[in-house]
């Protein structure tokens, strides 16, 4: 495992991190799935320890993943270990409704609960979970984060940016010189944040690349007949039209590059991201020991020629598909 400095902080994070959304299990808010379907805690625990054995030291979660269950699992298995845990605040399940709360008091209270679940006195990296520009301009969420930092309850903080339009909030951070990092969507299919990554890297922000496999599309495991359980959020997001169009584009433009590089599809997807030096870590979702092996094997620095081919693909062939994915949500 290789390690990278997280922006201008003193955190040294593994290039491959542990995305902990899926181990939260099949949480529902009313009739809405906010997880990845059922998860077996015994298997999740084995995955956590397999990750440690592989040298993964960065674990990303959120208080809403499994409605606290993801944090609980990490707290039980990682307490006292030399790892870096990042969690998030602001997405709320309340009265069978999925809502948001970026008020100062809510964040202060939520942090205490996360600390209890994580069995820790301090969170290494605390993130506003997709806060929007109006929340930042209001200022309460920023005051809360700065207060928590002064109190020693968090070491560093940042924001998990909007999936499709991350620029307004990121620019607010950079213009006001606040926070330490950004978590954002970046992968072979969705390359919209590439310019932002370059700019943020120059300004000393750590970058966490989430959704590196685009809901599993970039693993090559799906076909046109693939379906998802109703308690898996992909049940609606990867509908028949999105799945069919995605697979056609990938077969024509991306899988041949994996063959040429002599690596599997997952390795190509992760190597593409890690070949961008401004990115600190990438967090594929992990729920089994097999996922750990798959996400840490065969990685390589891609040549400039290969990178340009994949970036060109993102700028051209992917645009109609991105519009479809954005429409679905």
mmCIF file with all atom_site columns, C-alpha atoms in Angstrom, residues 113-229:
data_model
loop_
_atom_site.group_PDB
_atom_site.id
_atom_site.type_symbol
_atom_site.label_atom_id
_atom_site.label_alt_id
_atom_site.label_comp_id
_atom_site.label_asym_id
_atom_site.label_entity_id
_atom_site.label_seq_id
_atom_site.pdbx_PDB_ins_code
_atom_site.Cartn_x
_atom_site.Cartn_y
_atom_site.Cartn_z
_atom_site.occupancy
_atom_site.B_iso_or_equiv
_atom_site.pdbx_formal_charge
_atom_site.auth_seq_id
_atom_site.auth_comp_id
_atom_site.auth_asym_id
_atom_site.auth_atom_id
_atom_site.pdbx_PDB_model_num
ATOM 1   C CA . UNK A 1 113 ? -23.115 10.951 19.118  1.00 0.00 ? 113 UNK A CA 1
ATOM 2   C CA . UNK A 1 114 ? -20.617 10.074 16.388  1.00 0.00 ? 114 UNK A CA 1
ATOM 3   C CA . UNK A 1 115 ? -17.774 10.184 18.909  1.00 0.00 ? 115 UNK A CA 1
ATOM 4   C CA . UNK A 1 116 ? -19.697 7.776  21.144  1.00 0.00 ? 116 UNK A CA 1
ATOM 5   C CA . UNK A 1 117 ? -20.358 5.344  18.299  1.00 0.00 ? 117 UNK A CA 1
ATOM 6   C CA . UNK A 1 118 ? -16.757 5.550  17.092  1.00 0.00 ? 118 UNK A CA 1
ATOM 7   C CA . UNK A 1 119 ? -15.489 5.096  20.672  1.00 0.00 ? 119 UNK A CA 1
ATOM 8   C CA . UNK A 1 120 ? -13.154 8.033  20.238  1.00 0.00 ? 120 UNK A CA 1
ATOM 9   C CA . UNK A 1 121 ? -12.391 11.390 21.823  1.00 0.00 ? 121 UNK A CA 1
ATOM 10  C CA . UNK A 1 122 ? -11.593 12.998 18.489  1.00 0.00 ? 122 UNK A CA 1
ATOM 11  C CA . UNK A 1 123 ? -12.643 12.602 14.849  1.00 0.00 ? 123 UNK A CA 1
ATOM 12  C CA . UNK A 1 124 ? -9.710  12.826 12.452  1.00 0.00 ? 124 UNK A CA 1
ATOM 13  C CA . UNK A 1 125 ? -11.652 14.395 9.600   1.00 0.00 ? 125 UNK A CA 1
ATOM 14  C CA . UNK A 1 126 ? -15.241 15.673 9.915   1.00 0.00 ? 126 UNK A CA 1
ATOM 15  C CA . UNK A 1 127 ? -17.263 16.535 6.817   1.00 0.00 ? 127 UNK A CA 1
ATOM 16  C CA . UNK A 1 128 ? -20.380 18.517 6.069   1.00 0.00 ? 128 UNK A CA 1
ATOM 17  C CA . UNK A 1 129 ? -22.437 15.921 4.223   1.00 0.00 ? 129 UNK A CA 1
ATOM 18  C CA . UNK A 1 130 ? -23.350 17.659 0.939   1.00 0.00 ? 130 UNK A CA 1
ATOM 19  C CA . UNK A 1 131 ? -24.089 21.056 2.471   1.00 0.00 ? 131 UNK A CA 1
ATOM 20  C CA . UNK A 1 132 ? -25.112 23.573 -0.169  1.00 0.00 ? 132 UNK A CA 1
ATOM 21  C CA . UNK A 1 133 ? -24.017 27.152 -0.732  1.00 0.00 ? 133 UNK A CA 1
ATOM 22  C CA . UNK A 1 134 ? -26.888 28.650 1.264   1.00 0.00 ? 134 UNK A CA 1
ATOM 23  C CA . UNK A 1 135 ? -25.869 26.640 4.322   1.00 0.00 ? 135 UNK A CA 1
ATOM 24  C CA . UNK A 1 136 ? -22.289 27.862 4.050   1.00 0.00 ? 136 UNK A CA 1
ATOM 25  C CA . UNK A 1 137 ? -23.416 31.464 3.574   1.00 0.00 ? 137 UNK A CA 1
ATOM 26  C CA . UNK A 1 138 ? -25.643 31.158 6.648   1.00 0.00 ? 138 UNK A CA 1
ATOM 27  C CA . UNK A 1 139 ? -22.478 30.406 8.572   1.00 0.00 ? 139 UNK A CA 1
ATOM 28  C CA . UNK A 1 140 ? -23.805 28.234 11.409  1.00 0.00 ? 140 UNK A CA 1
ATOM 29  C CA . UNK A 1 141 ? -22.274 25.039 10.068  1.00 0.00 ? 141 UNK A CA 1
ATOM 30  C CA . UNK A 1 142 ? -18.888 26.707 9.694   1.00 0.00 ? 142 UNK A CA 1
ATOM 31  C CA . UNK A 1 143 ? -19.069 28.085 13.240  1.00 0.00 ? 143 UNK A CA 1
ATOM 32  C CA . UNK A 1 144 ? -19.879 24.596 14.515  1.00 0.00 ? 144 UNK A CA 1
ATOM 33  C CA . UNK A 1 145 ? -16.938 22.988 12.732  1.00 0.00 ? 145 UNK A CA 1
ATOM 34  C CA . UNK A 1 146 ? -14.514 25.649 13.902  1.00 0.00 ? 146 UNK A CA 1
ATOM 35  C CA . UNK A 1 147 ? -15.785 25.341 17.478  1.00 0.00 ? 147 UNK A CA 1
ATOM 36  C CA . UNK A 1 148 ? -15.396 21.557 17.421  1.00 0.00 ? 148 UNK A CA 1
ATOM 37  C CA . UNK A 1 149 ? -11.861 21.975 16.128  1.00 0.00 ? 149 UNK A CA 1
ATOM 38  C CA . UNK A 1 150 ? -10.984 24.444 18.880  1.00 0.00 ? 150 UNK A CA 1
ATOM 39  C CA . UNK A 1 151 ? -12.426 22.041 21.455  1.00 0.00 ? 151 UNK A CA 1
ATOM 40  C CA . UNK A 1 152 ? -10.231 19.242 20.122  1.00 0.00 ? 152 UNK A CA 1
ATOM 41  C CA . UNK A 1 153 ? -13.191 17.061 19.142  1.00 0.00 ? 153 UNK A CA 1
ATOM 42  C CA . UNK A 1 154 ? -12.188 17.073 15.485  1.00 0.00 ? 154 UNK A CA 1
ATOM 43  C CA . UNK A 1 155 ? -8.712  17.431 13.995  1.00 0.00 ? 155 UNK A CA 1
ATOM 44  C CA . UNK A 1 156 ? -9.597  18.636 10.507  1.00 0.00 ? 156 UNK A CA 1
ATOM 45  C CA . UNK A 1 157 ? -12.778 19.301 8.589   1.00 0.00 ? 157 UNK A CA 1
ATOM 46  C CA . UNK A 1 158 ? -14.140 19.772 5.105   1.00 0.00 ? 158 UNK A CA 1
ATOM 47  C CA . UNK A 1 159 ? -17.125 19.067 2.914   1.00 0.00 ? 159 UNK A CA 1
ATOM 48  C CA . UNK A 1 160 ? -18.504 16.195 0.876   1.00 0.00 ? 160 UNK A CA 1
ATOM 49  C CA . UNK A 1 161 ? -19.506 17.968 -2.314  1.00 0.00 ? 161 UNK A CA 1
ATOM 50  C CA . UNK A 1 162 ? -22.606 17.654 -4.481  1.00 0.00 ? 162 UNK A CA 1
ATOM 51  C CA . UNK A 1 163 ? -22.418 14.844 -7.021  1.00 0.00 ? 163 UNK A CA 1
ATOM 52  C CA . UNK A 1 164 ? -23.064 16.795 -10.202 1.00 0.00 ? 164 UNK A CA 1
ATOM 53  C CA . UNK A 1 165 ? -22.351 20.452 -9.394  1.00 0.00 ? 165 UNK A CA 1
ATOM 54  C CA . UNK A 1 166 ? -19.580 20.652 -6.774  1.00 0.00 ? 166 UNK A CA 1
ATOM 55  C CA . UNK A 1 167 ? -18.101 24.004 -7.798  1.00 0.00 ? 167 UNK A CA 1
ATOM 56  C CA . UNK A 1 168 ? -20.142 26.614 -5.827  1.00 0.00 ? 168 UNK A CA 1
ATOM 57  C CA . UNK A 1 169 ? -19.426 25.137 -2.410  1.00 0.00 ? 169 UNK A CA 1
ATOM 58  C CA . UNK A 1 170 ? -15.800 24.324 -3.203  1.00 0.00 ? 170 UNK A CA 1
ATOM 59  C CA . UNK A 1 171 ? -15.151 27.848 -4.441  1.00 0.00 ? 171 UNK A CA 1
ATOM 60  C CA . UNK A 1 172 ? -16.735 29.274 -1.269  1.00 0.00 ? 172 UNK A CA 1
ATOM 61  C CA . UNK A 1 173 ? -14.271 27.230 0.793   1.00 0.00 ? 173 UNK A CA 1
ATOM 62  C CA . UNK A 1 174 ? -11.286 28.283 -1.284  1.00 0.00 ? 174 UNK A CA 1
ATOM 63  C CA . UNK A 1 175 ? -12.262 31.954 -1.468  1.00 0.00 ? 175 UNK A CA 1
ATOM 64  C CA . UNK A 1 176 ? -12.726 32.127 2.293   1.00 0.00 ? 176 UNK A CA 1
ATOM 65  C CA . UNK A 1 177 ? -9.716  29.915 3.060   1.00 0.00 ? 177 UNK A CA 1
ATOM 66  C CA . UNK A 1 178 ? -11.687 27.547 5.296   1.00 0.00 ? 178 UNK A CA 1
ATOM 67  C CA . UNK A 1 179 ? -11.596 23.789 5.807   1.00 0.00 ? 179 UNK A CA 1
ATOM 68  C CA . UNK A 1 180 ? -8.975  21.247 4.881   1.00 0.00 ? 180 UNK A CA 1
ATOM 69  C CA . UNK A 1 181 ? -10.420 19.020 2.206   1.00 0.00 ? 181 UNK A CA 1
ATOM 70  C CA . UNK A 1 182 ? -13.064 18.030 -0.290  1.00 0.00 ? 182 UNK A CA 1
ATOM 71  C CA . UNK A 1 183 ? -14.761 14.728 -0.942  1.00 0.00 ? 183 UNK A CA 1
ATOM 72  C CA . UNK A 1 184 ? -16.127 14.578 -4.458  1.00 0.00 ? 184 UNK A CA 1
ATOM 73  C CA . UNK A 1 185 ? -17.349 12.228 -7.154  1.00 0.00 ? 185 UNK A CA 1
ATOM 74  C CA . UNK A 1 186 ? -14.688 11.401 -9.705  1.00 0.00 ? 186 UNK A CA 1
ATOM 75  C CA . UNK A 1 187 ? -14.332 8.377  -11.948 1.00 0.00 ? 187 UNK A CA 1
ATOM 76  C CA . UNK A 1 188 ? -13.891 7.417  -15.595 1.00 0.00 ? 188 UNK A CA 1
ATOM 77  C CA . UNK A 1 189 ? -17.586 8.071  -16.276 1.00 0.00 ? 189 UNK A CA 1
ATOM 78  C CA . UNK A 1 190 ? -18.036 11.243 -14.206 1.00 0.00 ? 190 UNK A CA 1
ATOM 79  C CA . UNK A 1 191 ? -15.031 13.498 -14.712 1.00 0.00 ? 191 UNK A CA 1
ATOM 80  C CA . UNK A 1 192 ? -16.788 16.792 -14.104 1.00 0.00 ? 192 UNK A CA 1
ATOM 81  C CA . UNK A 1 193 ? -14.622 17.618 -11.084 1.00 0.00 ? 193 UNK A CA 1
ATOM 82  C CA . UNK A 1 194 ? -11.251 17.309 -12.853 1.00 0.00 ? 194 UNK A CA 1
ATOM 83  C CA . UNK A 1 195 ? -10.639 21.060 -13.101 1.00 0.00 ? 195 UNK A CA 1
ATOM 84  C CA . UNK A 1 196 ? -11.743 21.565 -9.510  1.00 0.00 ? 196 UNK A CA 1
ATOM 85  C CA . UNK A 1 197 ? -9.375  18.834 -8.329  1.00 0.00 ? 197 UNK A CA 1
ATOM 86  C CA . UNK A 1 198 ? -6.439  20.594 -9.971  1.00 0.00 ? 198 UNK A CA 1
ATOM 87  C CA . UNK A 1 199 ? -7.393  23.977 -8.471  1.00 0.00 ? 199 UNK A CA 1
ATOM 88  C CA . UNK A 1 200 ? -8.015  22.604 -4.976  1.00 0.00 ? 200 UNK A CA 1
ATOM 89  C CA . UNK A 1 201 ? -4.777  20.658 -5.017  1.00 0.00 ? 201 UNK A CA 1
ATOM 90  C CA . UNK A 1 202 ? -2.817  23.836 -5.735  1.00 0.00 ? 202 UNK A CA 1
ATOM 91  C CA . UNK A 1 203 ? -4.477  25.500 -2.749  1.00 0.00 ? 203 UNK A CA 1
ATOM 92  C CA . UNK A 1 204 ? -3.496  22.689 -0.384  1.00 0.00 ? 204 UNK A CA 1
ATOM 93  C CA . UNK A 1 205 ? -6.818  20.894 0.054   1.00 0.00 ? 205 UNK A CA 1
ATOM 94  C CA . UNK A 1 206 ? -6.888  17.146 0.521   1.00 0.00 ? 206 UNK A CA 1
ATOM 95  C CA . UNK A 1 207 ? -9.033  15.338 -2.058  1.00 0.00 ? 207 UNK A CA 1
ATOM 96  C CA . UNK A 1 208 ? -11.102 12.201 -1.419  1.00 0.00 ? 208 UNK A CA 1
ATOM 97  C CA . UNK A 1 209 ? -12.459 10.633 -4.614  1.00 0.00 ? 209 UNK A CA 1
ATOM 98  C CA . UNK A 1 210 ? -15.733 8.864  -3.939  1.00 0.00 ? 210 UNK A CA 1
ATOM 99  C CA . UNK A 1 211 ? -17.866 6.667  -6.193  1.00 0.00 ? 211 UNK A CA 1
ATOM 100 C CA . UNK A 1 212 ? -14.758 5.483  -8.099  1.00 0.00 ? 212 UNK A CA 1
ATOM 101 C CA . UNK A 1 213 ? -16.619 2.536  -9.627  1.00 0.00 ? 213 UNK A CA 1
ATOM 102 C CA . UNK A 1 214 ? -19.858 4.459  -10.400 1.00 0.00 ? 214 UNK A CA 1
ATOM 103 C CA . UNK A 1 215 ? -22.229 2.162  -8.482  1.00 0.00 ? 215 UNK A CA 1
ATOM 104 C CA . UNK A 1 216 ? -20.283 -0.886 -9.707  1.00 0.00 ? 216 UNK A CA 1
ATOM 105 C CA . UNK A 1 217 ? -20.581 -0.125 -13.434 1.00 0.00 ? 217 UNK A CA 1
ATOM 106 C CA . UNK A 1 218 ? -16.809 0.160  -13.768 1.00 0.00 ? 218 UNK A CA 1
ATOM 107 C CA . UNK A 1 219 ? -16.147 -3.295 -12.299 1.00 0.00 ? 219 UNK A CA 1
ATOM 108 C CA . UNK A 1 220 ? -17.494 -4.996 -15.418 1.00 0.00 ? 220 UNK A CA 1
ATOM 109 C CA . UNK A 1 221 ? -19.694 -7.262 -13.283 1.00 0.00 ? 221 UNK A CA 1
ATOM 110 C CA . UNK A 1 222 ? -23.047 -6.105 -14.667 1.00 0.00 ? 222 UNK A CA 1
ATOM 111 C CA . UNK A 1 223 ? -24.951 -6.977 -17.820 1.00 0.00 ? 223 UNK A CA 1
ATOM 112 C CA . UNK A 1 224 ? -28.238 -5.758 -19.287 1.00 0.00 ? 224 UNK A CA 1
ATOM 113 C CA . UNK A 1 225 ? -30.169 -8.236 -17.135 1.00 0.00 ? 225 UNK A CA 1
ATOM 114 C CA . UNK A 1 226 ? -28.666 -7.130 -13.811 1.00 0.00 ? 226 UNK A CA 1
ATOM 115 C CA . UNK A 1 227 ? -31.210 -6.041 -11.204 1.00 0.00 ? 227 UNK A CA 1
ATOM 116 C CA . UNK A 1 228 ? -31.041 -4.625 -7.687  1.00 0.00 ? 228 UNK A CA 1
ATOM 117 C CA . UNK A 1 229 ? -33.129 -5.291 -4.595  1.00 0.00 ? 229 UNK A CA 1
#
